[in-house]
Short mmCIF file of C-alpha atoms in Angstrom, two decimals:
data_model
loop_
_atom_site.label_atom_id
_atom_site.label_comp_id
_atom_site.label_asym_id
_atom_site.label_seq_id
_atom_site.Cartn_x
_atom_site.Cartn_y
_atom_site.Cartn_z
CA MET A 1 100.61 88.25 127.63
CA LYS A 2 100.02 89.72 131.16
CA THR A 3 97.78 92.87 131.66
CA ILE A 4 98.07 95.38 133.89
CA ASP A 5 96.08 93.95 136.82
CA ASP A 6 98.77 91.36 136.74
CA LEU A 7 101.20 94.12 137.39
CA ALA A 8 99.18 95.55 139.94
CA ARG A 9 98.88 92.02 141.14
CA ASP A 10 102.89 92.12 142.07
CA GLY A 11 102.19 96.29 143.28
CA VAL A 12 103.34 98.70 141.23
CA ALA A 13 102.73 101.58 143.64
CA GLY A 14 105.87 104.00 144.02
CA LYS A 15 107.64 102.23 140.78
CA ARG A 16 108.53 103.95 137.48
CA VAL A 17 106.56 102.63 134.77
CA PHE A 18 107.27 103.00 131.67
CA VAL A 19 104.30 103.64 128.99
CA ARG A 20 104.90 103.08 125.46
CA ALA A 21 102.18 105.27 124.30
CA ASP A 22 101.54 106.34 120.83
CA LEU A 23 101.59 110.10 120.82
CA ASN A 24 101.68 110.34 116.80
CA VAL A 25 99.02 113.14 116.64
CA PRO A 26 98.58 115.51 113.36
CA LEU A 27 99.88 118.64 114.27
CA ASP A 28 99.25 122.25 112.40
CA GLY A 29 102.38 124.22 113.78
CA THR A 30 102.03 123.65 117.69
CA THR A 31 97.92 122.88 117.57
CA ILE A 32 96.70 119.25 117.63
CA THR A 33 94.17 118.81 114.95
CA ASP A 34 92.90 115.16 116.46
CA ASP A 35 93.80 114.31 119.60
CA GLY A 36 92.43 110.44 119.33
CA ARG A 37 95.62 109.14 120.04
CA ILE A 38 95.92 110.85 123.40
CA ARG A 39 92.37 110.58 124.65
CA ALA A 40 92.45 106.56 123.73
CA VAL A 41 96.08 106.19 126.05
CA ALA A 42 94.85 108.30 129.12
CA PRO A 43 92.66 105.41 130.67
CA THR A 44 95.56 103.35 130.92
CA ILE A 45 98.18 105.88 132.23
CA ALA A 46 94.83 107.24 134.68
CA LYS A 47 95.03 103.55 135.96
CA LEU A 48 98.73 103.28 136.72
CA THR A 49 98.79 106.26 138.62
CA GLY A 50 95.54 105.62 140.84
CA LEU A 51 97.25 102.39 141.81
CA GLY A 52 100.13 104.72 142.80
CA ALA A 53 102.99 104.02 139.68
CA ARG A 54 104.88 106.80 139.08
CA VAL A 55 104.17 107.06 135.16
CA ILE A 56 107.06 108.15 132.19
CA VAL A 57 105.38 108.28 128.97
CA ALA A 58 106.95 107.68 125.62
CA SER A 59 106.30 107.82 122.12
CA HIS A 60 107.72 108.80 118.67
CA LEU A 61 105.62 111.89 116.74
CA GLY A 62 106.60 112.21 112.59
CA ARG A 63 109.19 110.91 111.18
CA PRO A 64 112.26 112.76 112.54
CA LYS A 65 115.40 111.84 111.09
CA GLY A 66 117.27 110.52 114.65
CA ALA A 67 117.83 114.41 115.87
CA PRO A 68 116.09 116.66 117.50
CA ASP A 69 113.62 118.51 115.28
CA PRO A 70 111.42 121.14 116.69
CA ALA A 71 108.72 120.90 114.64
CA PHE A 72 108.15 117.27 115.58
CA SER A 73 108.57 117.88 119.73
CA LEU A 74 105.67 116.02 121.45
CA ALA A 75 105.36 119.19 124.09
CA PRO A 76 102.25 120.24 122.54
CA ALA A 77 100.99 116.24 123.36
CA ALA A 78 101.97 116.72 126.58
CA GLU A 79 100.22 119.66 127.60
CA ARG A 80 97.02 118.00 126.20
CA LEU A 81 97.69 114.85 127.81
CA GLY A 82 97.58 116.88 131.44
CA GLU A 83 94.39 118.72 130.47
CA ILE A 84 92.70 115.04 129.81
CA LEU A 85 93.72 113.22 132.56
CA GLY A 86 93.21 117.11 134.59
CA GLN A 87 96.78 116.77 136.48
CA ASP A 88 99.91 118.39 135.63
CA VAL A 89 101.97 116.63 133.59
CA ALA A 90 105.84 117.09 133.52
CA PHE A 91 108.16 117.14 130.01
CA ALA A 92 111.50 116.33 129.54
CA THR A 93 113.32 117.94 127.13
CA ASP A 94 115.17 114.66 126.05
CA THR A 95 114.70 111.25 125.76
CA VAL A 96 117.63 109.23 128.03
CA GLY A 97 119.73 112.38 128.58
CA ASP A 98 120.12 114.57 131.65
CA SER A 99 116.39 116.07 131.21
CA ALA A 100 115.13 112.36 131.06
CA ARG A 101 116.26 111.36 134.26
CA THR A 102 116.02 114.84 136.24
CA VAL A 103 112.18 114.32 135.32
CA THR A 104 111.77 110.63 135.90
CA GLU A 105 113.90 110.56 139.02
CA GLY A 106 111.43 113.60 140.83
CA LEU A 107 108.53 111.82 139.99
CA ALA A 108 106.34 111.21 142.82
CA ASP A 109 103.34 108.72 143.50
CA GLY A 110 100.54 109.13 140.99
CA GLN A 111 102.55 111.45 138.76
CA VAL A 112 103.00 111.47 135.08
CA ALA A 113 106.09 112.64 133.03
CA VAL A 114 106.21 112.26 128.92
CA LEU A 115 109.62 111.69 127.26
CA GLU A 116 110.88 114.25 124.51
CA ASN A 117 109.90 112.29 120.74
CA LEU A 118 112.02 108.77 120.67
CA ARG A 119 113.00 109.01 117.09
CA PHE A 120 114.96 111.98 118.48
CA ASN A 121 117.33 109.84 118.88
CA ALA A 122 119.18 107.28 116.36
CA GLY A 123 119.35 103.84 118.10
CA GLU A 124 115.20 103.77 118.15
CA THR A 125 114.45 102.88 114.66
CA SER A 126 117.99 101.91 113.56
CA LYS A 127 118.17 98.19 111.51
CA ASP A 128 121.22 97.53 113.49
CA ASP A 129 120.36 95.37 116.44
CA ALA A 130 123.58 96.54 118.89
CA GLU A 131 122.17 99.93 118.20
CA ARG A 132 119.14 99.81 119.13
CA GLY A 133 119.45 97.89 121.91
CA ASP A 134 122.22 100.49 123.09
CA PHE A 135 118.80 102.96 123.33
CA ALA A 136 116.72 100.49 125.04
CA ASP A 137 119.63 99.98 127.71
CA ARG A 138 119.30 103.56 128.37
CA LEU A 139 115.96 104.01 128.51
CA ALA A 140 115.24 101.11 130.96
CA ARG A 141 117.50 102.35 133.01
CA LEU A 142 114.73 105.26 133.44
CA ALA A 143 112.21 102.81 134.45
CA ASP A 144 111.57 99.92 137.00
CA LEU A 145 108.13 98.14 134.85
CA TYR A 146 106.88 98.73 131.19
CA VAL A 147 103.60 98.62 129.68
CA GLY A 148 102.91 98.36 125.50
CA ASP A 149 99.82 100.58 124.96
CA GLY A 150 101.27 101.70 121.74
CA PHE A 151 98.83 99.84 118.89
CA GLY A 152 99.83 101.85 116.54
CA ALA A 153 103.70 101.15 116.77
CA VAL A 154 103.40 97.47 117.16
CA HIS A 155 104.20 96.99 113.64
CA ARG A 156 107.45 98.59 113.90
CA LYS A 157 110.65 96.75 115.13
CA HIS A 158 112.06 99.72 117.29
CA ALA A 159 113.48 100.13 120.50
CA SER A 160 110.96 101.42 122.39
CA VAL A 161 108.64 98.81 121.08
CA PHE A 162 110.34 95.34 120.78
CA ASP A 163 113.88 95.59 122.55
CA LEU A 164 112.53 97.45 126.00
CA PRO A 165 109.98 94.92 126.83
CA ARG A 166 112.60 92.30 126.74
CA ARG A 167 114.31 94.73 129.42
CA LEU A 168 111.79 94.70 132.17
CA PRO A 169 109.09 92.89 133.47
CA HIS A 170 106.11 93.86 131.02
CA ALA A 171 102.44 93.95 130.66
CA ALA A 172 99.83 95.05 127.71
CA GLY A 173 98.43 98.37 128.01
CA ASP A 174 94.44 97.95 128.10
CA LEU A 175 94.39 99.67 124.81
CA ILE A 176 96.62 97.01 123.58
CA ALA A 177 94.39 94.36 125.05
CA THR A 178 91.25 95.83 123.45
CA GLU A 179 92.37 96.52 119.80
CA VAL A 180 94.02 92.72 120.06
CA GLY A 181 90.71 91.42 121.34
CA VAL A 182 88.72 93.21 118.27
CA LEU A 183 91.03 91.61 115.67
CA LYS A 184 90.50 88.73 117.00
CA LYS A 185 86.69 89.17 116.07
CA LEU A 186 87.84 90.00 112.81
CA THR A 187 90.30 86.70 112.38
CA GLU A 188 88.47 83.92 114.57
CA ASP A 189 84.98 84.45 115.89
CA VAL A 190 83.62 86.34 112.57
CA LYS A 191 79.50 87.00 112.52
CA ARG A 192 78.48 87.33 109.17
CA PRO A 193 78.12 88.47 106.18
CA TYR A 194 81.77 90.25 106.43
CA VAL A 195 81.69 93.16 104.95
CA VAL A 196 85.33 94.94 104.20
CA LEU A 197 85.33 98.34 103.05
CA LEU A 198 88.66 99.70 101.49
CA GLY A 199 89.76 102.67 100.68
CA GLY A 200 93.02 105.34 100.46
CA ALA A 201 95.01 106.13 97.61
CA LYS A 202 97.25 103.34 96.70
CA VAL A 203 96.42 99.62 95.77
CA SER A 204 99.38 98.52 96.73
CA ASP A 205 99.05 98.93 100.06
CA LYS A 206 96.22 97.20 100.36
CA LEU A 207 97.45 94.09 97.88
CA ALA A 208 98.48 92.10 101.06
CA VAL A 209 95.01 92.16 103.28
CA ILE A 210 93.10 92.11 100.09
CA ASP A 211 95.22 88.38 99.75
CA GLN A 212 94.25 87.09 103.29
CA LEU A 213 90.55 88.83 103.28
CA ILE A 214 89.44 87.10 100.16
CA GLU A 215 89.48 83.55 101.90
CA LYS A 216 87.33 85.61 104.54
CA ALA A 217 85.32 88.14 103.60
CA ASP A 218 81.81 87.72 102.21
CA ARG A 219 81.88 90.72 100.05
CA ILE A 220 84.52 93.70 99.71
CA LEU A 221 83.67 97.04 98.56
CA VAL A 222 86.66 99.07 97.16
CA GLY A 223 86.68 103.28 96.93
CA GLY A 224 89.10 106.10 97.15
CA GLY A 225 92.25 106.07 94.80
CA MET A 226 92.84 102.54 94.66
CA ALA A 227 89.62 102.20 92.78
CA TYR A 228 91.21 103.67 89.72
CA THR A 229 93.74 100.84 89.23
CA PHE A 230 90.89 98.11 89.55
CA LEU A 231 88.90 99.81 87.21
CA ALA A 232 91.72 99.83 84.80
CA ALA A 233 91.96 96.67 84.73
CA LYS A 234 88.82 96.18 83.88
CA GLY A 235 89.28 97.90 80.73
CA HIS A 236 87.69 101.24 82.11
CA GLU A 237 89.47 104.72 80.93
CA VAL A 238 90.15 106.27 84.24
CA GLY A 239 91.58 109.32 83.16
CA ILE A 240 93.93 111.24 84.89
CA SER A 241 93.19 109.66 88.55
CA LEU A 242 95.25 107.91 90.46
CA LEU A 243 96.69 104.74 88.46
CA GLN A 244 99.17 102.29 89.57
CA LYS A 245 100.10 100.59 86.55
CA ASP A 246 102.29 97.92 87.65
CA GLN A 247 99.65 96.92 90.09
CA ILE A 248 97.08 96.04 87.16
CA PRO A 249 97.59 92.12 87.10
CA ALA A 250 97.77 91.50 90.82
CA CYS A 251 94.48 93.25 90.76
CA LEU A 252 92.83 91.11 87.96
CA GLU A 253 94.25 88.26 89.97
CA TYR A 254 92.19 88.85 92.58
CA LEU A 255 89.23 89.74 91.16
CA ALA A 256 89.08 85.98 89.17
CA ARG A 257 89.99 84.68 92.84
CA ALA A 258 87.03 86.75 94.34
CA GLU A 259 84.25 85.44 91.28
CA LYS A 260 85.78 81.65 92.02
CA ARG A 261 85.27 81.82 95.91
CA GLY A 262 82.13 83.33 95.56
CA VAL A 263 82.96 86.74 97.17
CA GLU A 264 81.45 89.93 95.92
CA PHE A 265 84.06 92.52 94.84
CA VAL A 266 81.97 95.59 94.13
CA LEU A 267 83.77 98.20 92.54
CA PRO A 268 81.99 102.34 91.83
CA THR A 269 79.92 102.66 89.43
CA ASP A 270 79.82 106.43 89.34
CA VAL A 271 82.60 108.99 90.62
CA LEU A 272 83.32 112.88 91.24
CA VAL A 273 85.67 114.02 88.51
CA SER A 274 88.04 117.44 88.29
CA ALA A 275 90.44 118.69 86.08
CA ASP A 276 91.28 120.27 89.61
CA PHE A 277 92.78 118.99 92.88
CA PRO A 278 90.95 120.90 95.42
CA ASP A 279 92.84 122.91 97.39
CA LEU A 280 92.65 121.79 100.97
CA LYS A 281 94.25 124.50 102.42
CA THR A 282 91.41 127.51 101.29
CA LYS A 283 88.28 124.87 100.89
CA ALA A 284 87.56 126.84 97.81
CA PRO A 285 84.60 125.66 96.02
CA ALA A 286 85.46 122.94 93.11
CA ASP A 287 84.38 122.34 89.66
CA PHE A 288 82.96 118.13 89.47
CA GLU A 289 81.08 116.60 87.97
CA VAL A 290 79.58 113.40 88.08
CA VAL A 291 80.23 110.85 85.33
CA ASP A 292 79.74 106.59 84.86
CA ALA A 293 82.69 104.96 86.50
CA ASP A 294 83.09 103.76 82.68
CA ALA A 295 82.69 106.91 81.37
CA ILE A 296 85.61 109.32 83.26
CA PRO A 297 87.12 111.74 80.50
CA ALA A 298 90.44 111.21 79.50
CA ASP A 299 91.52 114.59 81.12
CA LYS A 300 89.90 114.45 84.22
CA GLU A 301 90.92 112.41 87.52
CA GLY A 302 88.42 110.44 90.49
CA LEU A 303 88.13 112.00 93.84
CA ASP A 304 85.16 110.72 95.24
CA ILE A 305 82.35 107.95 94.74
CA GLY A 306 79.12 109.24 93.02
CA PRO A 307 75.44 108.95 94.67
CA LYS A 308 74.60 105.99 93.02
CA THR A 309 78.01 104.25 94.59
CA ARG A 310 77.21 105.88 97.96
CA GLU A 311 73.80 103.79 97.89
CA LEU A 312 75.21 100.95 96.62
CA TYR A 313 77.87 100.55 98.99
CA ALA A 314 74.86 101.45 101.74
CA ALA A 315 72.79 98.58 100.88
CA LYS A 316 75.49 96.33 100.76
CA LEU A 317 76.43 96.91 104.35
CA ALA A 318 72.63 96.85 105.75
CA ASP A 319 72.29 93.31 106.25
CA ALA A 320 76.13 93.15 107.12
CA GLY A 321 77.30 91.17 110.92
CA THR A 322 80.36 92.09 110.88
CA VAL A 323 82.09 95.47 109.06
CA PHE A 324 86.05 96.34 108.71
CA TRP A 325 86.35 99.86 107.32
CA ASN A 326 89.93 101.15 106.28
CA GLY A 327 90.57 104.04 103.86
CA PRO A 328 88.58 106.93 103.33
CA MET A 329 86.20 107.09 99.55
CA GLY A 330 87.61 110.06 98.26
CA VAL A 331 89.00 113.78 99.23
CA PHE A 332 87.60 113.91 102.72
CA GLU A 333 89.21 116.69 103.71
CA HIS A 334 87.51 118.86 101.05
CA PRO A 335 83.54 119.28 101.39
CA ASP A 336 82.69 118.93 97.95
CA TYR A 337 84.99 115.39 98.35
CA ALA A 338 83.83 114.00 101.82
CA GLY A 339 80.15 112.69 100.69
CA GLY A 340 81.76 109.57 99.99
CA THR A 341 83.52 109.03 103.08
CA LYS A 342 80.62 110.39 104.93
CA ALA A 343 78.03 108.26 103.17
CA VAL A 344 79.73 104.83 104.05
CA ALA A 345 80.71 106.31 107.91
CA GLN A 346 76.64 106.52 108.13
CA GLY A 347 76.49 103.46 106.34
CA LEU A 348 77.90 101.84 108.60
CA LEU A 349 76.18 103.35 111.94
CA ASP A 350 72.70 102.43 110.14
CA SER A 351 74.24 98.45 109.75
CA PRO A 352 73.45 96.44 113.23
CA ALA A 353 76.99 94.55 112.54
CA PHE A 354 79.77 95.15 114.69
CA THR A 355 81.89 97.71 113.11
CA VAL A 356 85.39 98.30 113.04
CA VAL A 357 87.00 101.80 111.84
CA GLY A 358 91.07 100.42 110.69
CA GLY A 359 92.43 103.55 112.17
CA GLY A 360 94.64 105.50 110.11
CA ASP A 361 92.72 108.12 107.76
CA SER A 362 89.79 106.20 108.30
CA ALA A 363 89.89 107.10 111.80
CA ALA A 364 90.74 111.13 111.02
CA ALA A 365 87.79 111.18 109.19
CA VAL A 366 85.35 109.86 111.22
CA ARG A 367 86.24 112.43 113.70
CA LEU A 368 86.31 115.38 110.90
CA LEU A 369 82.72 114.46 109.48
CA GLY A 370 81.46 114.78 112.91
CA PHE A 371 80.07 111.32 113.64
CA ASP A 372 79.94 110.33 117.35
CA GLU A 373 83.13 107.87 117.69
CA ASN A 374 80.86 105.89 120.55
CA ALA A 375 78.72 104.71 117.93
CA PHE A 376 80.90 102.45 116.32
CA GLY A 377 82.12 99.38 117.50
CA HIS A 378 85.62 100.14 117.30
CA ILE A 379 88.11 102.48 116.22
CA SER A 380 91.34 101.24 115.98
CA THR A 381 94.24 103.64 116.72
CA GLY A 382 96.99 101.84 114.06
CA GLY A 383 95.58 101.80 110.94
CA GLY A 384 99.11 100.34 109.51
CA ALA A 385 99.06 97.31 112.18
CA SER A 386 95.46 96.24 111.80
CA LEU A 387 96.09 96.04 108.62
CA GLU A 388 99.37 93.93 108.96
CA TYR A 389 97.37 92.06 112.07
CA LEU A 390 94.37 90.60 109.35
CA GLU A 391 97.53 89.93 106.77
CA GLY A 392 98.63 87.45 109.62
CA LYS A 393 102.29 88.90 109.83
CA THR A 394 104.15 88.79 113.48
CA LEU A 395 103.95 92.23 114.86
CA PRO A 396 107.06 92.56 116.88
CA GLY A 397 105.84 95.09 119.65
CA LEU A 398 102.68 92.22 120.51
CA ALA A 399 105.29 89.35 120.63
CA ALA A 400 107.31 91.47 122.76
CA LEU A 401 104.83 91.32 125.37
CA GLU A 402 104.15 87.91 124.54
CA ASP A 403 105.36 85.60 127.96
#
C-alpha cells in the first residue's frame, strides 16, 4: 500500500489530489457537536497543501437518499476544516456538476476545496457496479491523484472508496496508515493480557467480533444494552431492558466457548435501573435505583452498569497489556447514566496497557465526558470499520488502495 510519501517522491505540486476523507460529523442543525473526525484528517490535508498540491476533499455525511438534502450538507464541515487548517476552503455546492468543476479548476497550488455530500448522488452507494462506476468516472475527471484517508468508510463498497482509487494513481493517507498499524497491534502483535471491553445497544452488532476475539482475547468485559441479552441467557430477569431474544442461543454458545478456552467473560454484577428512559434533551434528573444484575425488577430497564461493576471492570483493566474498547456502558449522553462509561474510560487511562478506543459512540463519549484524547493509545475514527477489520473481513476501501 503506497503512502503520501511515495506520491511526494514523484511530485504532487500543481496536481489535483482527491482526498476521500470522513467528515461525517454529528450536527445539531448546522452546528457541529463533535469535530473529532475533521481534526483527524486535517494533518493529511495540511501535508499535501504543504507539498503544493491542489486538494479536493470529499466525504459523505449522514444517510441522504441519493439526492440533495440541506439537512446533510457538508458546508458546516468545510467551514470548520478551514478554521482548523487556518486557510480559506472553497466549497462546491454539488459533487460532479458545474460547481464542482468550477471550484476544482480554480484551485491554485496549496489551496483546498470541499465537495458537497457524496451521497447526494445515488451512484455513490449504488449496488449496481455500472452506476457506481459511472459516478467514479465523473469524480476521476476532477483529479490527477487519489488519497484514501476516510477510515470510517473503508468497510463500504462505495464509488469514492472502492471504484475511484482504481481509476487514479492512489495512496493511503496518514490517518489510514495509522489506523491500520494500530489494528495490526490488536491482531498480530498483541501484548498480554489482552482485554476487550464491549458495550453499545445490540449484541447482534458485536457477534462476529466476539466470535473472533474469543480466539484471541484473555478477557472480555461486556456492558451497555448488549449485556442484558447475555444476562437473560444466564437465566436472569432483565425487566424491560433492551433484549434480543433471538440472540440468546448465540450468547450461550459464546459463554460456553469462552469457558472452554479459559477466556474470562465478565458481565455486570449490578446495574442502574429505571421505569423511564431519560430525557436526553433537557438532561432532567432521572429517577433510578441500583440493583444486582440478577434482580432487575420486571417493570424497569437497565441503563448503566452499577458501582460494583465499575470497580470490577477497573480491576480487570488494571494489569492489561492491551485493551480494545468499543461501545459505551450505558446511556452516557445523560449525566445520571454516564458514570459507567466514565469509569471504564478512566480505567483505560489508569492501566499501563496500550489502549485503543474503537471509534463510534466510544470516541464520542471520551470527548463528551472531558477526557484528554491524547492520553489514550489511539482513538479510532471508524467504529464499524475497526470491528470489521477485527472480524477478519476484507475491507473494500483498503483492498482498493493496495497495489
